[in-house]
Amino acid sequence: RFEASAQCKFIKDVVVDVPVDTTHVEGEVSKSTGIFGNTTKTKVFKAVKHVKEYHYDLETNWSISIYSGTSIKEKKILKSRASNMILITQVQKPPVKITELEEVSLTWLLGQI
């Protein structure tokens, strides 16, 4: 028997500044009579894009177990795994569908081995 579940919870939304490849350089030369000679001033203007990001906490669990007959309560878990990660998207819709516990019989698959 294979069992799996996933939960996706909204954490927060954040506005971040993403640099754009466009820059504008403005330069001017001012003459000075000091000991350093001519001095140059340069102004660089960089463009940034404001992007809204949505942070989600994704938790997944799965397990593979065996049991005899219909005694599911006495099952023996062969392998299980739990995972938790933060997902960041630019879309407000949750990136993963929330699923309750789903079960799949592995009888046919194991019979093919």
PDB file of N, CA and C in Angstrom:
ATOM      1  N   ARG A   1       0.841  -1.168   0.000  1.00  0.00           N
ATOM      2  CA  ARG A   1       0.000   0.000   0.000  1.00  0.00           C
ATOM      3  C   ARG A   1       0.891   1.238   0.000  1.00  0.00           C
ATOM      4  N   PHE A   2       0.555   2.187  -0.854  1.00  0.00           N
ATOM      5  CA  PHE A   2       1.261   3.468  -0.935  1.00  0.00           C
ATOM      6  C   PHE A   2       0.308   4.550  -0.466  1.00  0.00           C
ATOM      7  N   GLU A   3       0.734   5.366   0.481  1.00  0.00           N
ATOM      8  CA  GLU A   3      -0.083   6.467   1.005  1.00  0.00           C
ATOM      9  C   GLU A   3       0.712   7.764   0.857  1.00  0.00           C
ATOM     10  N   ALA A   4       0.029   8.836   0.445  1.00  0.00           N
ATOM     11  CA  ALA A   4       0.705  10.127   0.280  1.00  0.00           C
ATOM     12  C   ALA A   4      -0.256  11.261   0.614  1.00  0.00           C
ATOM     13  N   SER A   5       0.313  12.366   1.101  1.00  0.00           N
ATOM     14  CA  SER A   5      -0.472  13.569   1.365  1.00  0.00           C
ATOM     15  C   SER A   5       0.416  14.795   1.193  1.00  0.00           C
ATOM     16  N   ALA A   6      -0.223  15.928   0.906  1.00  0.00           N
ATOM     17  CA  ALA A   6       0.506  17.192   0.746  1.00  0.00           C
ATOM     18  C   ALA A   6      -0.333  18.325   1.320  1.00  0.00           C
ATOM     19  N   GLN A   7       0.342  19.262   1.987  1.00  0.00           N
ATOM     20  CA  GLN A   7      -0.324  20.450   2.515  1.00  0.00           C
ATOM     21  C   GLN A   7       0.509  21.668   2.143  1.00  0.00           C
ATOM     22  N   CYS A   8      -0.160  22.689   1.640  1.00  0.00           N
ATOM     23  CA  CYS A   8       0.518  23.922   1.241  1.00  0.00           C
ATOM     24  C   CYS A   8      -0.133  25.077   2.003  1.00  0.00           C
ATOM     25  N   LYS A   9       0.655  25.761   2.837  1.00  0.00           N
ATOM     26  CA  LYS A   9       0.133  26.855   3.667  1.00  0.00           C
ATOM     27  C   LYS A   9       0.774  28.175   3.250  1.00  0.00           C
ATOM     28  N   PHE A  10      -0.052  29.210   3.127  1.00  0.00           N
ATOM     29  CA  PHE A  10       0.443  30.540   2.803  1.00  0.00           C
ATOM     30  C   PHE A  10       1.147  31.124   4.020  1.00  0.00           C
ATOM     31  N   ILE A  11       2.346  31.701   3.810  1.00  0.00           N
ATOM     32  CA  ILE A  11       3.105  32.303   4.907  1.00  0.00           C
ATOM     33  C   ILE A  11       3.014  33.833   4.853  1.00  0.00           C
ATOM     34  N   LYS A  12       3.471  34.413   3.745  1.00  0.00           N
ATOM     35  CA  LYS A  12       3.499  35.874   3.638  1.00  0.00           C
ATOM     36  C   LYS A  12       3.675  36.284   2.195  1.00  0.00           C
ATOM     37  N   ASP A  13       3.465  37.578   1.915  1.00  0.00           N
ATOM     38  CA  ASP A  13       3.816  38.140   0.612  1.00  0.00           C
ATOM     39  C   ASP A  13       4.794  39.289   0.835  1.00  0.00           C
ATOM     40  N   VAL A  14       5.756  39.406  -0.079  1.00  0.00           N
ATOM     41  CA  VAL A  14       6.846  40.367   0.052  1.00  0.00           C
ATOM     42  C   VAL A  14       7.060  41.054  -1.293  1.00  0.00           C
ATOM     43  N   VAL A  15       7.334  42.348  -1.266  1.00  0.00           N
ATOM     44  CA  VAL A  15       7.698  43.076  -2.480  1.00  0.00           C
ATOM     45  C   VAL A  15       9.225  43.193  -2.504  1.00  0.00           C
ATOM     46  N   VAL A  16       9.829  42.690  -3.584  1.00  0.00           N
ATOM     47  CA  VAL A  16      11.288  42.721  -3.719  1.00  0.00           C
ATOM     48  C   VAL A  16      11.666  43.545  -4.941  1.00  0.00           C
ATOM     49  N   ASP A  17      12.874  44.090  -4.913  1.00  0.00           N
ATOM     50  CA  ASP A  17      13.403  44.858  -6.041  1.00  0.00           C
ATOM     51  C   ASP A  17      14.307  43.958  -6.862  1.00  0.00           C
ATOM     52  N   VAL A  18      13.958  43.791  -8.144  1.00  0.00           N
ATOM     53  CA  VAL A  18      14.736  42.970  -9.060  1.00  0.00           C
ATOM     54  C   VAL A  18      15.449  43.904 -10.027  1.00  0.00           C
ATOM     55  N   PRO A  19      16.796  43.824 -10.113  1.00  0.00           N
ATOM     56  CA  PRO A  19      17.505  44.706 -11.038  1.00  0.00           C
ATOM     57  C   PRO A  19      17.188  44.378 -12.497  1.00  0.00           C
ATOM     58  N   VAL A  20      17.055  45.428 -13.285  1.00  0.00           N
ATOM     59  CA  VAL A  20      16.815  45.301 -14.724  1.00  0.00           C
ATOM     60  C   VAL A  20      18.128  45.627 -15.421  1.00  0.00           C
ATOM     61  N   ASP A  21      18.364  45.034 -16.590  1.00  0.00           N
ATOM     62  CA  ASP A  21      19.635  45.216 -17.297  1.00  0.00           C
ATOM     63  C   ASP A  21      19.836  46.626 -17.858  1.00  0.00           C
ATOM     64  N   THR A  22      18.847  47.478 -17.769  1.00  0.00           N
ATOM     65  CA  THR A  22      18.950  48.824 -18.314  1.00  0.00           C
ATOM     66  C   THR A  22      19.663  49.758 -17.332  1.00  0.00           C
ATOM     67  N   THR A  23      20.706  50.451 -17.807  1.00  0.00           N
ATOM     68  CA  THR A  23      21.394  51.453 -16.996  1.00  0.00           C
ATOM     69  C   THR A  23      21.579  52.714 -17.837  1.00  0.00           C
ATOM     70  N   HIS A  24      21.719  53.814 -17.153  1.00  0.00           N
ATOM     71  CA  HIS A  24      21.944  55.096 -17.818  1.00  0.00           C
ATOM     72  C   HIS A  24      23.140  55.751 -17.137  1.00  0.00           C
ATOM     73  N   VAL A  25      24.156  56.086 -17.918  1.00  0.00           N
ATOM     74  CA  VAL A  25      25.372  56.689 -17.372  1.00  0.00           C
ATOM     75  C   VAL A  25      25.426  58.139 -17.803  1.00  0.00           C
ATOM     76  N   GLU A  26      25.659  59.007 -16.842  1.00  0.00           N
ATOM     77  CA  GLU A  26      25.753  60.437 -17.089  1.00  0.00           C
ATOM     78  C   GLU A  26      27.106  60.897 -16.560  1.00  0.00           C
ATOM     79  N   GLY A  27      27.879  61.557 -17.381  1.00  0.00           N
ATOM     80  CA  GLY A  27      29.185  61.994 -16.927  1.00  0.00           C
ATOM     81  C   GLY A  27      29.396  63.476 -17.179  1.00  0.00           C
ATOM     82  N   GLU A  28      30.212  64.102 -16.362  1.00  0.00           N
ATOM     83  CA  GLU A  28      30.551  65.508 -16.560  1.00  0.00           C
ATOM     84  C   GLU A  28      32.001  65.705 -16.134  1.00  0.00           C
ATOM     85  N   VAL A  29      32.654  66.584 -16.811  1.00  0.00           N
ATOM     86  CA  VAL A  29      34.045  66.895 -16.492  1.00  0.00           C
ATOM     87  C   VAL A  29      34.080  68.294 -15.924  1.00  0.00           C
ATOM     88  N   SER A  30      34.680  68.428 -14.760  1.00  0.00           N
ATOM     89  CA  SER A  30      34.822  69.755 -14.184  1.00  0.00           C
ATOM     90  C   SER A  30      36.306  70.054 -14.060  1.00  0.00           C
ATOM     91  N   LYS A  31      36.691  71.221 -14.448  1.00  0.00           N
ATOM     92  CA  LYS A  31      38.102  71.608 -14.406  1.00  0.00           C
ATOM     93  C   LYS A  31      38.442  72.130 -13.032  1.00  0.00           C
ATOM     94  N   SER A  32      39.559  71.712 -12.559  1.00  0.00           N
ATOM     95  CA  SER A  32      40.017  72.133 -11.249  1.00  0.00           C
ATOM     96  C   SER A  32      41.448  72.629 -11.390  1.00  0.00           C
ATOM     97  N   THR A  33      41.766  73.627 -10.648  1.00  0.00           N
ATOM     98  CA  THR A  33      43.124  74.153 -10.695  1.00  0.00           C
ATOM     99  C   THR A  33      43.974  73.581  -9.581  1.00  0.00           C
ATOM    100  N   GLY A  34      43.486  72.592  -8.889  1.00  0.00           N
ATOM    101  CA  GLY A  34      44.216  71.999  -7.770  1.00  0.00           C
ATOM    102  C   GLY A  34      45.348  71.105  -8.256  1.00  0.00           C
ATOM    103  N   ILE A  35      45.945  70.397  -7.364  1.00  0.00           N
ATOM    104  CA  ILE A  35      47.101  69.558  -7.697  1.00  0.00           C
ATOM    105  C   ILE A  35      46.698  68.269  -8.413  1.00  0.00           C
ATOM    106  N   PHE A  36      45.404  67.899  -8.413  1.00  0.00           N
ATOM    107  CA  PHE A  36      44.975  66.656  -9.059  1.00  0.00           C
ATOM    108  C   PHE A  36      44.566  66.865 -10.507  1.00  0.00           C
ATOM    109  N   GLY A  37      44.520  68.078 -11.009  1.00  0.00           N
ATOM    110  CA  GLY A  37      44.156  68.335 -12.390  1.00  0.00           C
ATOM    111  C   GLY A  37      42.650  68.218 -12.601  1.00  0.00           C
ATOM    112  N   ASN A  38      42.267  67.673 -13.760  1.00  0.00           N
ATOM    113  CA  ASN A  38      40.853  67.526 -14.084  1.00  0.00           C
ATOM    114  C   ASN A  38      40.234  66.393 -13.246  1.00  0.00           C
ATOM    115  N   THR A  39      39.018  66.592 -12.827  1.00  0.00           N
ATOM    116  CA  THR A  39      38.287  65.549 -12.115  1.00  0.00           C
ATOM    117  C   THR A  39      37.036  65.206 -12.919  1.00  0.00           C
ATOM    118  N   THR A  40      36.633  63.982 -12.840  1.00  0.00           N
ATOM    119  CA  THR A  40      35.458  63.519 -13.573  1.00  0.00           C
ATOM    120  C   THR A  40      34.439  62.976 -12.580  1.00  0.00           C
ATOM    121  N   LYS A  41      33.205  63.411 -12.744  1.00  0.00           N
ATOM    122  CA  LYS A  41      32.109  62.887 -11.938  1.00  0.00           C
ATOM    123  C   LYS A  41      31.205  62.069 -12.856  1.00  0.00           C
ATOM    124  N   THR A  42      30.859  60.899 -12.425  1.00  0.00           N
ATOM    125  CA  THR A  42      29.984  60.029 -13.217  1.00  0.00           C
ATOM    126  C   THR A  42      28.811  59.592 -12.358  1.00  0.00           C
ATOM    127  N   LYS A  43      27.616  59.718 -12.916  1.00  0.00           N
ATOM    128  CA  LYS A  43      26.417  59.245 -12.238  1.00  0.00           C
ATOM    129  C   LYS A  43      25.870  58.052 -13.023  1.00  0.00           C
ATOM    130  N   VAL A  44      25.579  56.972 -12.309  1.00  0.00           N
ATOM    131  CA  VAL A  44      25.015  55.784 -12.934  1.00  0.00           C
ATOM    132  C   VAL A  44      23.623  55.566 -12.353  1.00  0.00           C
ATOM    133  N   PHE A  45      22.646  55.491 -13.236  1.00  0.00           N
ATOM    134  CA  PHE A  45      21.266  55.246 -12.837  1.00  0.00           C
ATOM    135  C   PHE A  45      20.902  53.825 -13.250  1.00  0.00           C
ATOM    136  N   LYS A  46      20.435  53.042 -12.296  1.00  0.00           N
ATOM    137  CA  LYS A  46      20.030  51.664 -12.581  1.00  0.00           C
ATOM    138  C   LYS A  46      18.534  51.539 -12.361  1.00  0.00           C
ATOM    139  N   ALA A  47      17.893  50.767 -13.224  1.00  0.00           N
ATOM    140  CA  ALA A  47      16.457  50.550 -13.110  1.00  0.00           C
ATOM    141  C   ALA A  47      16.197  49.271 -12.307  1.00  0.00           C
ATOM    142  N   VAL A  48      15.169  49.311 -11.485  1.00  0.00           N
ATOM    143  CA  VAL A  48      14.746  48.130 -10.739  1.00  0.00           C
ATOM    144  C   VAL A  48      13.249  47.931 -10.966  1.00  0.00           C
ATOM    145  N   LYS A  49      12.834  46.673 -10.869  1.00  0.00           N
ATOM    146  CA  LYS A  49      11.430  46.322 -11.040  1.00  0.00           C
ATOM    147  C   LYS A  49      10.913  45.810  -9.697  1.00  0.00           C
ATOM    148  N   HIS A  50       9.784  46.316  -9.250  1.00  0.00           N
ATOM    149  CA  HIS A  50       9.178  45.868  -7.996  1.00  0.00           C
ATOM    150  C   HIS A  50       8.319  44.638  -8.291  1.00  0.00           C
ATOM    151  N   VAL A  51       8.655  43.521  -7.672  1.00  0.00           N
ATOM    152  CA  VAL A  51       7.949  42.261  -7.901  1.00  0.00           C
ATOM    153  C   VAL A  51       7.363  41.774  -6.576  1.00  0.00           C
ATOM    154  N   LYS A  52       6.111  41.346  -6.615  1.00  0.00           N
ATOM    155  CA  LYS A  52       5.475  40.809  -5.421  1.00  0.00           C
ATOM    156  C   LYS A  52       5.645  39.287  -5.423  1.00  0.00           C
ATOM    157  N   GLU A  53       6.221  38.766  -4.339  1.00  0.00           N
ATOM    158  CA  GLU A  53       6.451  37.331  -4.208  1.00  0.00           C
ATOM    159  C   GLU A  53       5.567  36.774  -3.094  1.00  0.00           C
ATOM    160  N   TYR A  54       5.108  35.557  -3.289  1.00  0.00           N
ATOM    161  CA  TYR A  54       4.256  34.878  -2.319  1.00  0.00           C
ATOM    162  C   TYR A  54       5.010  33.669  -1.777  1.00  0.00           C
ATOM    163  N   HIS A  55       5.090  33.546  -0.462  1.00  0.00           N
ATOM    164  CA  HIS A  55       5.836  32.471   0.193  1.00  0.00           C
ATOM    165  C   HIS A  55       4.852  31.442   0.744  1.00  0.00           C
ATOM    166  N   TYR A  56       5.111  30.170   0.434  1.00  0.00           N
ATOM    167  CA  TYR A  56       4.273  29.067   0.882  1.00  0.00           C
ATOM    168  C   TYR A  56       5.136  28.022   1.580  1.00  0.00           C
ATOM    169  N   ASP A  57       4.544  27.360   2.573  1.00  0.00           N
ATOM    170  CA  ASP A  57       5.195  26.256   3.270  1.00  0.00           C
ATOM    171  C   ASP A  57       4.557  24.970   2.766  1.00  0.00           C
ATOM    172  N   LEU A  58       5.354  24.115   2.100  1.00  0.00           N
ATOM    173  CA  LEU A  58       4.860  22.866   1.534  1.00  0.00           C
ATOM    174  C   LEU A  58       5.338  21.696   2.385  1.00  0.00           C
ATOM    175  N   GLU A  59       4.400  20.891   2.836  1.00  0.00           N
ATOM    176  CA  GLU A  59       4.722  19.710   3.627  1.00  0.00           C
ATOM    177  C   GLU A  59       4.163  18.482   2.908  1.00  0.00           C
ATOM    178  N   THR A  60       5.023  17.494   2.624  1.00  0.00           N
ATOM    179  CA  THR A  60       4.594  16.264   1.967  1.00  0.00           C
ATOM    180  C   THR A  60       4.987  15.064   2.823  1.00  0.00           C
ATOM    181  N   ASN A  61       4.143  14.052   2.775  1.00  0.00           N
ATOM    182  CA  ASN A  61       4.397  12.806   3.496  1.00  0.00           C
ATOM    183  C   ASN A  61       4.017  11.642   2.590  1.00  0.00           C
ATOM    184  N   TRP A  62       4.798  10.558   2.639  1.00  0.00           N
ATOM    185  CA  TRP A  62       4.415   9.345   1.931  1.00  0.00           C
ATOM    186  C   TRP A  62       4.962   8.144   2.682  1.00  0.00           C
ATOM    187  N   SER A  63       4.326   6.995   2.452  1.00  0.00           N
ATOM    188  CA  SER A  63       4.799   5.754   3.068  1.00  0.00           C
ATOM    189  C   SER A  63       4.381   4.562   2.215  1.00  0.00           C
ATOM    190  N   ILE A  64       5.177   3.514   2.289  1.00  0.00           N
ATOM    191  CA  ILE A  64       4.878   2.234   1.657  1.00  0.00           C
ATOM    192  C   ILE A  64       4.771   1.222   2.784  1.00  0.00           C
ATOM    193  N   SER A  65       3.640   0.521   2.825  1.00  0.00           N
ATOM    194  CA  SER A  65       3.419  -0.433   3.914  1.00  0.00           C
ATOM    195  C   SER A  65       2.811  -1.724   3.375  1.00  0.00           C
ATOM    196  N   ILE A  66       2.891  -2.771   4.198  1.00  0.00           N
ATOM    197  CA  ILE A  66       2.274  -4.055   3.858  1.00  0.00           C
ATOM    198  C   ILE A  66       1.412  -4.497   5.028  1.00  0.00           C
ATOM    199  N   TYR A  67       0.397  -5.285   4.714  1.00  0.00           N
ATOM    200  CA  TYR A  67      -0.462  -5.859   5.750  1.00  0.00           C
ATOM    201  C   TYR A  67      -1.078  -7.139   5.200  1.00  0.00           C
ATOM    202  N   SER A  68      -1.555  -7.946   6.082  1.00  0.00           N
ATOM    203  CA  SER A  68      -2.132  -9.233   5.714  1.00  0.00           C
ATOM    204  C   SER A  68      -3.651  -9.139   5.746  1.00  0.00           C
ATOM    205  N   GLY A  69      -4.295  -9.592   4.667  1.00  0.00           N
ATOM    206  CA  GLY A  69      -5.754  -9.595   4.602  1.00  0.00           C
ATOM    207  C   GLY A  69      -6.338  -8.202   4.685  1.00  0.00           C
ATOM    208  N   THR A  70      -7.250  -8.009   5.641  1.00  0.00           N
ATOM    209  CA  THR A  70      -7.888  -6.695   5.801  1.00  0.00           C
ATOM    210  C   THR A  70      -7.466  -6.004   7.087  1.00  0.00           C
ATOM    211  N   SER A  71      -6.435  -6.485   7.749  1.00  0.00           N
ATOM    212  CA  SER A  71      -5.993  -5.889   9.027  1.00  0.00           C
ATOM    213  C   SER A  71      -5.055  -4.708   8.772  1.00  0.00           C
ATOM    214  N   ILE A  72      -5.644  -3.628   8.322  1.00  0.00           N
ATOM    215  CA  ILE A  72      -4.862  -2.434   7.993  1.00  0.00           C
ATOM    216  C   ILE A  72      -4.222  -1.837   9.243  1.00  0.00           C
ATOM    217  N   LYS A  73      -4.862  -1.975  10.392  1.00  0.00           N
ATOM    218  CA  LYS A  73      -4.317  -1.412  11.631  1.00  0.00           C
ATOM    219  C   LYS A  73      -3.005  -2.091  12.040  1.00  0.00           C
ATOM    220  N   GLU A  74      -2.786  -3.309  11.581  1.00  0.00           N
ATOM    221  CA  GLU A  74      -1.569  -4.052  11.924  1.00  0.00           C
ATOM    222  C   GLU A  74      -0.530  -3.979  10.806  1.00  0.00           C
ATOM    223  N   LYS A  75      -0.569  -2.937  10.017  1.00  0.00           N
ATOM    224  CA  LYS A  75       0.351  -2.819   8.881  1.00  0.00           C
ATOM    225  C   LYS A  75       1.783  -2.595   9.355  1.00  0.00           C
ATOM    226  N   LYS A  76       2.718  -2.985   8.508  1.00  0.00           N
ATOM    227  CA  LYS A  76       4.139  -2.769   8.765  1.00  0.00           C
ATOM    228  C   LYS A  76       4.656  -1.784   7.713  1.00  0.00           C
ATOM    229  N   ILE A  77       5.196  -0.678   8.165  1.00  0.00           N
ATOM    230  CA  ILE A  77       5.691   0.359   7.247  1.00  0.00           C
ATOM    231  C   ILE A  77       7.091  -0.034   6.777  1.00  0.00           C
ATOM    232  N   LEU A  78       7.235  -0.168   5.454  1.00  0.00           N
ATOM    233  CA  LEU A  78       8.526  -0.523   4.862  1.00  0.00           C
ATOM    234  C   LEU A  78       9.420   0.703   4.677  1.00  0.00           C
ATOM    235  N   LYS A  79       8.831   1.766   4.204  1.00  0.00           N
ATOM    236  CA  LYS A  79       9.592   3.000   3.952  1.00  0.00           C
ATOM    237  C   LYS A  79       8.642   4.177   4.058  1.00  0.00           C
ATOM    238  N   SER A  80       9.108   5.253   4.672  1.00  0.00           N
ATOM    239  CA  SER A  80       8.299   6.468   4.743  1.00  0.00           C
ATOM    240  C   SER A  80       9.221   7.681   4.685  1.00  0.00           C
ATOM    241  N   ARG A  81       8.649   8.797   4.288  1.00  0.00           N
ATOM    242  CA  ARG A  81       9.434  10.015   4.174  1.00  0.00           C
ATOM    243  C   ARG A  81       8.530  11.206   4.405  1.00  0.00           C
ATOM    244  N   ALA A  82       9.048  12.207   5.063  1.00  0.00           N
ATOM    245  CA  ALA A  82       8.351  13.480   5.261  1.00  0.00           C
ATOM    246  C   ALA A  82       9.279  14.593   4.790  1.00  0.00           C
ATOM    247  N   SER A  83       8.712  15.574   4.138  1.00  0.00           N
ATOM    248  CA  SER A  83       9.511  16.673   3.598  1.00  0.00           C
ATOM    249  C   SER A  83       8.798  17.989   3.869  1.00  0.00           C
ATOM    250  N   ASN A  84       9.585  19.036   4.088  1.00  0.00           N
ATOM    251  CA  ASN A  84       9.045  20.356   4.335  1.00  0.00           C
ATOM    252  C   ASN A  84       9.937  21.360   3.612  1.00  0.00           C
ATOM    253  N   MET A  85       9.343  22.251   2.819  1.00  0.00           N
ATOM    254  CA  MET A  85      10.133  23.245   2.090  1.00  0.00           C
ATOM    255  C   MET A  85       9.342  24.530   1.916  1.00  0.00           C
ATOM    256  N   ILE A  86      10.059  25.607   1.662  1.00  0.00           N
ATOM    257  CA  ILE A  86       9.460  26.908   1.393  1.00  0.00           C
ATOM    258  C   ILE A  86       9.469  27.123  -0.121  1.00  0.00           C
ATOM    259  N   LEU A  87       8.309  27.423  -0.681  1.00  0.00           N
ATOM    260  CA  LEU A  87       8.182  27.722  -2.106  1.00  0.00           C
ATOM    261  C   LEU A  87       7.883  29.203  -2.266  1.00  0.00           C
ATOM    262  N   ILE A  88       8.578  29.841  -3.214  1.00  0.00           N
ATOM    263  CA  ILE A  88       8.367  31.259  -3.489  1.00  0.00           C
ATOM    264  C   ILE A  88       7.916  31.397  -4.935  1.00  0.00           C
ATOM    265  N   THR A  89       6.735  31.993  -5.125  1.00  0.00           N
ATOM    266  CA  THR A  89       6.197  32.183  -6.471  1.00  0.00           C
ATOM    267  C   THR A  89       5.806  33.644  -6.661  1.00  0.00           C
ATOM    268  N   GLN A  90       5.485  33.985  -7.899  1.00  0.00           N
ATOM    269  CA  GLN A  90       4.997  35.326  -8.199  1.00  0.00           C
ATOM    270  C   GLN A  90       3.505  35.299  -8.524  1.00  0.00           C
ATOM    271  N   VAL A  91       2.861  34.204  -8.182  1.00  0.00           N
ATOM    272  CA  VAL A  91       1.434  34.024  -8.412  1.00  0.00           C
ATOM    273  C   VAL A  91       0.768  33.766  -7.060  1.00  0.00           C
ATOM    274  N   GLN A  92      -0.377  34.369  -6.836  1.00  0.00           N
ATOM    275  CA  GLN A  92      -1.034  34.245  -5.540  1.00  0.00           C
ATOM    276  C   GLN A  92      -1.670  32.870  -5.330  1.00  0.00           C
ATOM    277  N   LYS A  93      -1.908  32.127  -6.389  1.00  0.00           N
ATOM    278  CA  LYS A  93      -2.497  30.797  -6.291  1.00  0.00           C
ATOM    279  C   LYS A  93      -1.481  29.828  -5.685  1.00  0.00           C
ATOM    280  N   PRO A  94      -1.889  28.967  -4.743  1.00  0.00           N
ATOM    281  CA  PRO A  94      -0.947  27.999  -4.167  1.00  0.00           C
ATOM    282  C   PRO A  94      -0.327  27.116  -5.254  1.00  0.00           C
ATOM    283  N   PRO A  95       0.981  26.873  -5.201  1.00  0.00           N
ATOM    284  CA  PRO A  95       1.656  26.127  -6.265  1.00  0.00           C
ATOM    285  C   PRO A  95       1.360  24.631  -6.265  1.00  0.00           C
ATOM    286  N   VAL A  96       0.848  24.103  -5.162  1.00  0.00           N
ATOM    287  CA  VAL A  96       0.571  22.673  -5.058  1.00  0.00           C
ATOM    288  C   VAL A  96      -0.853  22.492  -4.558  1.00  0.00           C
ATOM    289  N   LYS A  97      -1.560  21.573  -5.177  1.00  0.00           N
ATOM    290  CA  LYS A  97      -2.920  21.270  -4.745  1.00  0.00           C
ATOM    291  C   LYS A  97      -2.876  20.566  -3.397  1.00  0.00           C
ATOM    292  N   ILE A  98      -3.706  21.009  -2.480  1.00  0.00           N
ATOM    293  CA  ILE A  98      -3.767  20.387  -1.157  1.00  0.00           C
ATOM    294  C   ILE A  98      -4.513  19.066  -1.297  1.00  0.00           C
ATOM    295  N   THR A  99      -3.876  17.984  -0.877  1.00  0.00           N
ATOM    296  CA  THR A  99      -4.498  16.671  -0.987  1.00  0.00           C
ATOM    297  C   THR A  99      -4.572  16.017   0.370  1.00  0.00           C
ATOM    298  N   GLU A 100      -5.659  15.340   0.577  1.00  0.00           N
ATOM    299  CA  GLU A 100      -5.792  14.517   1.773  1.00  0.00           C
ATOM    300  C   GLU A 100      -5.045  13.217   1.515  1.00  0.00           C
ATOM    301  N   LEU A 101      -5.084  12.339   2.463  1.00  0.00           N
ATOM    302  CA  LEU A 101      -4.407  11.067   2.348  1.00  0.00           C
ATOM    303  C   LEU A 101      -4.953  10.281   1.165  1.00  0.00           C
ATOM    304  N   GLU A 102      -4.075   9.913   0.235  1.00  0.00           N
ATOM    305  CA  GLU A 102      -4.462   9.110  -0.916  1.00  0.00           C
ATOM    306  C   GLU A 102      -3.785   7.757  -0.804  1.00  0.00           C
ATOM    307  N   GLU A 103      -4.534   6.700  -1.118  1.00  0.00           N
ATOM    308  CA  GLU A 103      -4.010   5.350  -1.005  1.00  0.00           C
ATOM    309  C   GLU A 103      -4.049   4.660  -2.354  1.00  0.00           C
ATOM    310  N   VAL A 104      -3.011   3.874  -2.634  1.00  0.00           N
ATOM    311  CA  VAL A 104      -2.922   3.108  -3.864  1.00  0.00           C
ATOM    312  C   VAL A 104      -2.482   1.703  -3.499  1.00  0.00           C
ATOM    313  N   SER A 105      -3.163   0.712  -4.054  1.00  0.00           N
ATOM    314  CA  SER A 105      -2.785  -0.677  -3.813  1.00  0.00           C
ATOM    315  C   SER A 105      -1.578  -1.029  -4.683  1.00  0.00           C
ATOM    316  N   LEU A 106      -0.603  -1.688  -4.094  1.00  0.00           N
ATOM    317  CA  LEU A 106       0.601  -2.101  -4.820  1.00  0.00           C
ATOM    318  C   LEU A 106       0.582  -3.589  -5.152  1.00  0.00           C
ATOM    319  N   THR A 107      -0.539  -4.262  -4.954  1.00  0.00           N
ATOM    320  CA  THR A 107      -0.618  -5.705  -5.185  1.00  0.00           C
ATOM    321  C   THR A 107      -0.261  -6.061  -6.606  1.00  0.00           C
ATOM    322  N   TRP A 108      -0.850  -5.385  -7.567  1.00  0.00           N
ATOM    323  CA  TRP A 108      -0.586  -5.679  -8.977  1.00  0.00           C
ATOM    324  C   TRP A 108       0.876  -5.399  -9.316  1.00  0.00           C
ATOM    325  N   LEU A 109       1.411  -4.257  -8.855  1.00  0.00           N
ATOM    326  CA  LEU A 109       2.792  -3.889  -9.159  1.00  0.00           C
ATOM    327  C   LEU A 109       3.772  -4.923  -8.600  1.00  0.00           C
ATOM    328  N   LEU A 110       3.590  -5.332  -7.362  1.00  0.00           N
ATOM    329  CA  LEU A 110       4.493  -6.307  -6.770  1.00  0.00           C
ATOM    330  C   LEU A 110       4.348  -7.689  -7.397  1.00  0.00           C
ATOM    331  N   GLY A 111       3.176  -7.996  -7.933  1.00  0.00           N
ATOM    332  CA  GLY A 111       2.967  -9.257  -8.626  1.00  0.00           C
ATOM    333  C   GLY A 111       3.700  -9.338  -9.940  1.00  0.00           C
ATOM    334  N   GLN A 112       4.083  -8.196 -10.508  1.00  0.00           N
ATOM    335  CA  GLN A 112       4.791  -8.153 -11.789  1.00  0.00           C
ATOM    336  C   GLN A 112       6.298  -8.372 -11.630  1.00  0.00           C
ATOM    337  N   ILE A 113       6.797  -8.325 -10.416  1.00  0.00           N
ATOM    338  CA  ILE A 113       8.244  -8.460 -10.185  1.00  0.00           C
ATOM    339  C   ILE A 113       8.644  -9.911 -10.164  1.00  0.00           C
TER     340      ILE A 113
END
